[in-house]
């Protein structure tokens, strides 16, 4: 941590900051500059000390800025956990060295629609079946999902097809219900900082698929993962699904592929990319899915629908079965070329 003092800060103000650091049992390093003084704090700080010091010092007179020089997350970080995490869900490996495809419709709409989707996912080599039963919709008048009925369909179809299932849970009190039916709990982008939900999902012991919030920084994203990890649940999968676009007239969000190598460097957790929500446009999904694989993602989540024109949610970004199968063939070829196991 480095504290930069205001220009003209007095000796007493500099001493007050130094005292606050000493009270934490640390020795301040005072670096007088030509027009302002900087004070360094040794990096071996606990998370509590960091927060306490930042709050106390930030409020002292004469302080210009407090800058953290070490990363705020621990359990999610490569420093803490050197080996890459590989999560095994019913024999499907997610993480380092594996490339997984999670396919399926935005929403579970009926047994027929969902089992047809599962058939296509399975036939094209997929291992994880997605589908929302509780839908976080912008408008309360849009289709909200089949709710528990949707979860029942998902469980039945997933078991029949031999596919691992994933579905969204929107609140802490719903974790038990969703966990009863699905293999992986999805935390949606809008819920990334719903801390009680993260804690409950962590306690459930189920693998948690955490989507990045639409305007979340990398630190905020990894700190959200830290909430789940700190409940003793090591099975967290990170998902980049696009951030707020500066120009929404072409794509729904901006898929931030640069976060993939960043997350891979700073965290040991598996990283999945969702180009469907990332672009919002079916014809852009394929190029961005391939780019995600090249960028080093551990897999992709792709929305498809037996008949996108009839989809009850996100039809414009859903691939048709033909487009989906063709993309899967391309991804498998690319994965082979890159020496990545699927
Ligand atoms: C979804 O996966 O259907 C979904 C709602 O995603 P997100 O939370 O990324 O918007
Ligand atoms: Mn969707």
Coordinates of C-alpha atoms and ligand atoms in Angstrom, one line a residue:
X1 CA 0.0 0.0 0.0
X2 CA 1.3 3.5 -0.8
X3 CA -0.1 6.6 0.7
X4 CA 0.4 9.8 -1.3
X5 CA 0.2 12.9 0.8
X6 CA -1.3 16.2 -0.4
X7 CA 1.2 18.9 -1.6
X8 CA 2.1 20.9 1.4
X9 CA 1.0 18.2 4.0
X10 CA 2.5 19.1 7.4
X11 CA 5.0 17.1 9.4
X12 CA 2.2 16.4 11.9
X13 CA -0.1 15.0 9.2
X14 CA 2.7 12.7 7.9
X15 CA 3.3 11.6 11.5
X16 CA -0.4 10.8 12.0
X17 CA -0.4 8.5 9.0
X18 CA 2.9 6.9 10.2
X19 CA 1.3 6.3 13.6
X20 CA -1.7 4.7 12.2
X21 CA 0.5 2.3 10.3
X22 CA 2.6 1.6 13.5
X23 CA -0.6 0.8 15.4
X24 CA -1.1 -2.1 13.0
X25 CA 2.4 -3.4 14.1
X26 CA 4.0 -2.3 10.8
X27 CA 6.8 0.1 10.1
X28 CA 6.0 2.9 7.6
X29 CA 8.5 3.9 4.9
X30 CA 8.4 7.7 4.5
X31 CA 9.6 8.8 1.1
X32 CA 9.9 12.6 1.0
X33 CA 9.4 14.0 -2.6
X34 CA 10.1 17.3 -4.2
X35 CA 6.5 18.5 -3.7
X36 CA 4.7 15.7 -1.9
X37 CA 5.6 12.9 0.4
X38 CA 4.7 9.2 -0.2
X39 CA 4.5 6.6 2.6
X40 CA 4.9 3.0 1.9
X41 CA 3.4 0.1 3.9
X42 CA 5.0 -3.4 3.8
X43 CA 3.1 -5.7 1.5
X44 CA 2.7 -8.5 4.1
X45 CA -0.7 -7.2 5.2
X46 CA -3.7 -9.3 6.1
X47 CA -7.0 -8.5 4.3
X48 CA -8.3 -7.1 7.6
X49 CA -5.3 -4.8 8.0
X50 CA -5.6 -3.6 4.4
X51 CA -9.2 -2.6 4.9
X52 CA -8.7 -1.1 8.4
X53 CA -5.7 0.9 7.2
X54 CA -7.4 2.1 4.0
X55 CA -10.4 3.3 6.0
X56 CA -8.4 5.0 8.8
X57 CA -5.8 6.6 6.6
X58 CA -8.2 7.6 3.9
X59 CA -10.0 9.8 6.5
X60 CA -6.8 11.5 7.9
X61 CA -6.0 15.1 7.0
X62 CA -3.4 15.8 4.4
X63 CA -3.9 12.4 2.7
X64 CA -4.3 12.7 -1.1
X65 CA -4.7 9.0 -2.1
X66 CA -4.3 5.5 -0.8
X67 CA -3.3 3.0 -3.5
X68 CA -3.3 -0.8 -2.9
X69 CA -0.4 -2.5 -4.5
X70 CA -1.3 -6.1 -3.8
X71 CA -4.4 -7.9 -5.0
X72 CA -7.4 -8.0 -2.6
X73 CA -8.4 -11.6 -3.2
X74 CA -6.6 -14.5 -1.7
X75 CA -8.4 -17.9 -2.2
X76 CA -9.0 -17.1 -5.9
X77 CA -5.5 -16.1 -6.6
X78 CA -2.6 -18.0 -8.2
X79 CA -0.3 -16.9 -5.4
X80 CA -2.5 -18.8 -2.8
X81 CA -3.2 -21.8 -5.0
X82 CA -0.5 -22.5 -7.6
X83 CA -2.1 -25.5 -9.3
X84 CA -4.9 -24.8 -11.7
X85 CA -8.3 -25.9 -10.4
X86 CA -9.9 -28.7 -12.4
X87 CA -13.5 -29.3 -11.4
X88 CA -15.0 -32.8 -11.9
X89 CA -18.8 -32.8 -12.3
X90 CA -20.0 -36.3 -12.8
X91 CA -16.9 -37.2 -14.7
X92 CA -16.9 -34.0 -16.9
X93 CA -13.7 -32.1 -16.2
X94 CA -13.8 -28.3 -16.3
X95 CA -10.6 -26.3 -16.1
X96 CA -7.0 -26.4 -17.1
X97 CA -6.3 -28.4 -20.3
X98 CA -9.9 -29.3 -20.9
X99 CA -12.3 -27.5 -23.2
X100 CA -15.9 -27.8 -22.3
X101 CA -19.0 -26.7 -24.2
X102 CA -22.2 -25.8 -22.3
X103 CA -25.0 -25.6 -24.8
X104 CA -28.7 -25.2 -24.7
X105 CA -31.5 -22.7 -24.9
X106 CA -31.8 -19.5 -22.9
X107 CA -34.9 -20.8 -21.1
X108 CA -36.4 -24.2 -20.5
X109 CA -39.7 -23.8 -22.3
X110 CA -41.2 -27.3 -22.5
X111 CA -40.2 -30.9 -22.3
X112 CA -40.2 -31.1 -26.1
X113 CA -38.1 -28.0 -26.7
X114 CA -35.6 -28.9 -24.0
X115 CA -35.2 -32.6 -25.0
X116 CA -34.7 -31.6 -28.6
X117 CA -32.0 -29.1 -27.5
X118 CA -30.4 -31.8 -25.4
X119 CA -30.3 -34.2 -28.3
X120 CA -28.4 -31.7 -30.4
X121 CA -26.0 -30.8 -27.6
X122 CA -25.2 -34.5 -27.0
X123 CA -25.0 -35.4 -30.7
X124 CA -22.5 -32.6 -31.3
X125 CA -20.2 -33.7 -28.5
X126 CA -21.3 -31.4 -25.7
X127 CA -21.2 -32.4 -22.1
X128 CA -23.1 -29.7 -20.3
X129 CA -26.7 -28.7 -20.9
X130 CA -27.8 -25.2 -20.0
X131 CA -31.3 -23.7 -19.6
X132 CA -32.9 -21.1 -17.4
X133 CA -35.9 -22.0 -15.2
X134 CA -35.8 -18.8 -13.2
X135 CA -35.1 -15.9 -15.6
X136 CA -33.7 -12.5 -14.6
X137 CA -35.6 -10.4 -17.2
X138 CA -35.3 -6.7 -17.6
X139 CA -39.1 -6.3 -17.7
X140 CA -41.4 -8.0 -15.2
X141 CA -43.8 -8.6 -18.1
X142 CA -41.3 -10.8 -20.1
X143 CA -41.3 -14.6 -19.7
X144 CA -40.0 -15.4 -16.2
X145 CA -39.3 -19.0 -16.8
X146 CA -41.1 -22.2 -15.9
X147 CA -39.6 -22.1 -12.4
X148 CA -39.7 -25.4 -10.5
X149 CA -41.5 -27.1 -13.4
X150 CA -38.5 -26.1 -15.6
X151 CA -36.1 -27.6 -13.1
X152 CA -37.9 -30.9 -13.1
X153 CA -37.8 -30.9 -16.9
X154 CA -34.1 -30.1 -16.8
X155 CA -33.3 -32.9 -14.3
X156 CA -35.3 -35.5 -16.3
X157 CA -33.9 -34.5 -19.7
X158 CA -30.3 -34.2 -18.4
X159 CA -30.4 -37.7 -16.9
X160 CA -32.0 -39.2 -20.0
X161 CA -29.4 -37.6 -22.2
X162 CA -26.4 -38.3 -19.8
X163 CA -25.6 -34.6 -19.7
X164 CA -24.4 -32.5 -16.7
X165 CA -26.9 -29.6 -16.1
X166 CA -26.6 -26.0 -15.2
X167 CA -29.3 -23.4 -14.3
X168 CA -29.5 -20.0 -12.7
X169 CA -30.4 -19.4 -9.1
X170 CA -31.4 -15.8 -8.4
X171 CA -31.6 -15.6 -4.6
X172 CA -30.1 -17.1 -1.5
X173 CA -33.4 -18.6 -0.4
X174 CA -33.7 -20.5 -3.7
X175 CA -30.4 -22.2 -3.6
X176 CA -31.7 -25.3 -1.9
X177 CA -34.5 -25.7 -4.4
X178 CA -32.3 -25.3 -7.5
X179 CA -29.5 -27.4 -6.0
X180 CA -32.0 -30.3 -5.7
X181 CA -32.4 -30.5 -9.4
X182 CA -29.2 -29.3 -11.2
X183 CA -25.5 -30.2 -11.1
X184 CA -24.1 -26.7 -11.4
X185 CA -25.5 -23.5 -9.9
X186 CA -25.3 -20.5 -12.2
X187 CA -25.1 -17.0 -10.7
X188 CA -26.2 -14.5 -13.3
X189 CA -24.4 -11.3 -14.2
X190 CA -27.0 -9.2 -12.5
X191 CA -26.5 -11.2 -9.3
X192 CA -22.7 -11.2 -9.2
X193 CA -22.6 -9.0 -6.2
X194 CA -25.6 -10.5 -4.4
X195 CA -23.5 -11.4 -1.4
X196 CA -26.1 -13.5 0.5
X197 CA -26.7 -15.5 -2.6
X198 CA -22.9 -16.1 -3.1
X199 CA -22.6 -17.2 0.5
X200 CA -25.6 -19.6 0.2
X201 CA -24.3 -21.0 -3.1
X202 CA -20.9 -21.5 -1.4
X203 CA -22.5 -23.4 1.4
X204 CA -24.4 -25.7 -0.9
X205 CA -21.2 -27.4 -1.9
X206 CA -22.4 -27.5 -5.6
X207 CA -20.1 -26.2 -8.3
X208 CA -20.8 -22.5 -8.9
X209 CA -20.7 -20.9 -12.3
X210 CA -20.2 -17.2 -11.6
X211 CA -21.0 -14.7 -14.4
X212 CA -19.2 -11.4 -14.5
X213 CA -21.4 -8.4 -13.7
X214 CA -22.0 -6.1 -16.7
X215 CA -19.7 -3.4 -15.2
X216 CA -17.6 -5.4 -12.8
X217 CA -13.9 -4.9 -12.6
X218 CA -11.5 -7.9 -12.5
X219 CA -11.0 -7.4 -8.8
X220 CA -14.7 -7.2 -8.1
X221 CA -15.3 -10.3 -10.2
X222 CA -12.6 -12.3 -8.3
X223 CA -13.8 -10.9 -4.9
X224 CA -17.3 -12.3 -5.8
X225 CA -15.6 -15.6 -6.4
X226 CA -13.9 -15.2 -3.1
X227 CA -17.2 -15.1 -1.3
X228 CA -18.1 -18.6 -2.6
X229 CA -14.6 -19.9 -2.0
X230 CA -14.5 -18.6 1.5
X231 CA -17.5 -20.8 2.4
X232 CA -15.2 -23.8 1.8
X233 CA -16.5 -24.4 -1.7
X234 CA -13.5 -24.7 -4.0
X235 CA -15.6 -25.4 -7.2
X236 CA -16.0 -22.0 -8.8
X237 CA -16.1 -21.5 -12.5
X238 CA -15.7 -17.9 -13.8
X239 CA -17.6 -16.7 -16.9
X240 CA -17.0 -13.7 -19.0
X241 CA -20.3 -12.8 -20.7
X242 CA -19.7 -9.3 -21.9
X243 CA -19.6 -5.9 -20.2
X244 CA -21.6 -2.7 -20.9
X245 CA -21.0 -1.7 -24.4
X246 CA -20.3 1.9 -25.4
X247 CA -22.2 1.3 -28.6
X248 CA -25.2 -1.0 -28.1
X249 CA -26.5 -0.5 -31.6
X250 CA -24.4 -3.4 -33.0
X251 CA -23.9 -5.7 -30.1
X252 CA -25.7 -6.2 -26.8
X253 CA -22.6 -6.1 -24.7
X254 CA -18.8 -5.9 -25.3
X255 CA -17.3 -9.4 -24.9
X256 CA -14.1 -8.7 -22.9
X257 CA -11.8 -11.4 -24.2
X258 CA -8.8 -9.7 -22.8
X259 CA -10.0 -10.8 -19.3
X260 CA -9.4 -14.4 -20.3
X261 CA -5.5 -14.3 -20.2
X262 CA -5.7 -11.9 -17.2
X263 CA -7.9 -14.3 -15.2
X264 CA -5.6 -17.2 -16.3
X265 CA -2.6 -15.3 -14.9
X266 CA -4.1 -14.1 -11.6
X267 CA -6.4 -17.0 -10.8
X268 CA -6.4 -20.7 -10.8
X269 CA -10.1 -21.0 -11.5
X270 CA -11.6 -22.3 -14.8
X271 CA -12.6 -19.5 -17.2
X272 CA -15.6 -20.0 -19.6
X273 CA -16.7 -17.5 -22.2
X274 CA -20.3 -16.8 -23.1
X275 CA -20.3 -15.2 -26.6
X276 CA -24.2 -15.4 -26.8
X277 CA -24.8 -12.8 -24.1
X278 CA -21.5 -11.2 -25.0
X279 CA -22.7 -10.2 -28.5
X280 CA -26.5 -10.8 -28.4
X281 CA -26.4 -11.5 -32.2
X282 CA -26.4 -15.1 -33.4
X283 CA -24.1 -14.5 -36.4
X284 CA -21.4 -13.1 -34.1
X285 CA -21.5 -16.0 -31.7
X286 CA -19.3 -18.3 -33.8
X287 CA -16.4 -16.0 -34.4
X288 CA -16.3 -15.0 -30.7
X289 CA -16.5 -18.6 -29.5
X290 CA -13.5 -19.5 -31.7
X291 CA -11.7 -16.4 -30.4
X292 CA -12.4 -17.4 -26.8
X293 CA -10.8 -20.8 -27.4
X294 CA -7.7 -19.2 -29.0
X295 CA -7.6 -16.7 -26.1
X296 CA -7.2 -19.6 -23.7
X297 CA -10.7 -20.1 -22.3
X298 CA -11.5 -23.5 -20.7
X299 CA -14.8 -23.6 -22.5
X300 CA -17.8 -21.7 -23.9
X301 CA -21.4 -21.4 -23.1
X302 CA -23.6 -21.2 -26.2
X303 CA -27.3 -20.6 -26.5
X304 CA -29.1 -22.6 -29.2
X305 CA -32.8 -23.3 -29.8
X306 CA -34.6 -25.8 -31.9
X307 CA -36.5 -22.8 -33.4
X308 CA -34.9 -19.5 -32.5
X309 CA -37.8 -17.5 -34.0
X310 CA -40.1 -19.0 -31.5
X311 CA -37.8 -18.7 -28.5
X312 CA -39.4 -17.1 -25.4
X313 CA -36.2 -15.4 -24.4
X314 CA -33.0 -14.3 -26.2
X315 CA -34.1 -15.6 -29.6
X316 CA -31.9 -13.2 -31.5
X317 CA -28.7 -14.7 -30.1
X318 CA -29.7 -18.3 -30.3
X319 CA -28.1 -20.5 -32.9
X320 CA -30.2 -22.8 -35.0
X321 CA -29.4 -26.5 -34.6
X322 CA -27.6 -26.4 -37.9
X323 CA -25.5 -23.4 -36.9
X324 CA -24.8 -24.9 -33.6
X325 CA -23.6 -28.3 -35.0
X326 CA -21.4 -26.5 -37.5
X327 CA -19.8 -24.4 -34.8
X328 CA -19.2 -27.4 -32.7
X329 CA -17.4 -29.1 -35.6
X330 CA -15.2 -25.9 -36.1
X331 CA -14.4 -25.7 -32.4
X332 CA -13.4 -29.4 -32.2
X333 CA -11.1 -28.9 -35.2
X334 CA -9.6 -25.7 -33.7
X335 CA -9.2 -27.4 -30.3
X336 CA -7.3 -30.3 -32.0
X337 CA -5.1 -27.8 -33.9
X338 CA -4.3 -26.0 -30.6
X339 CA -3.6 -29.2 -28.9
X340 CA -6.4 -28.7 -26.4
X341 CA -8.4 -31.7 -25.2
X342 CA -12.2 -31.3 -25.5
Ligands
LIG1 C1 -28.4 -16.5 -19.2 O1 -27.4 -17.2 -19.1 O2 -29.4 -16.9 -19.8 C2 -28.3 -15.2 -18.5 C3 -29.4 -14.6 -18.1 O3 -27.1 -14.7 -18.5 P1 -26.5 -13.3 -17.9 O4 -26.7 -13.4 -16.4 O5 -25.1 -13.4 -18.4 O6 -27.2 -12.2 -18.5
LIG2 MN1 -30.1 -15.9 -22.2

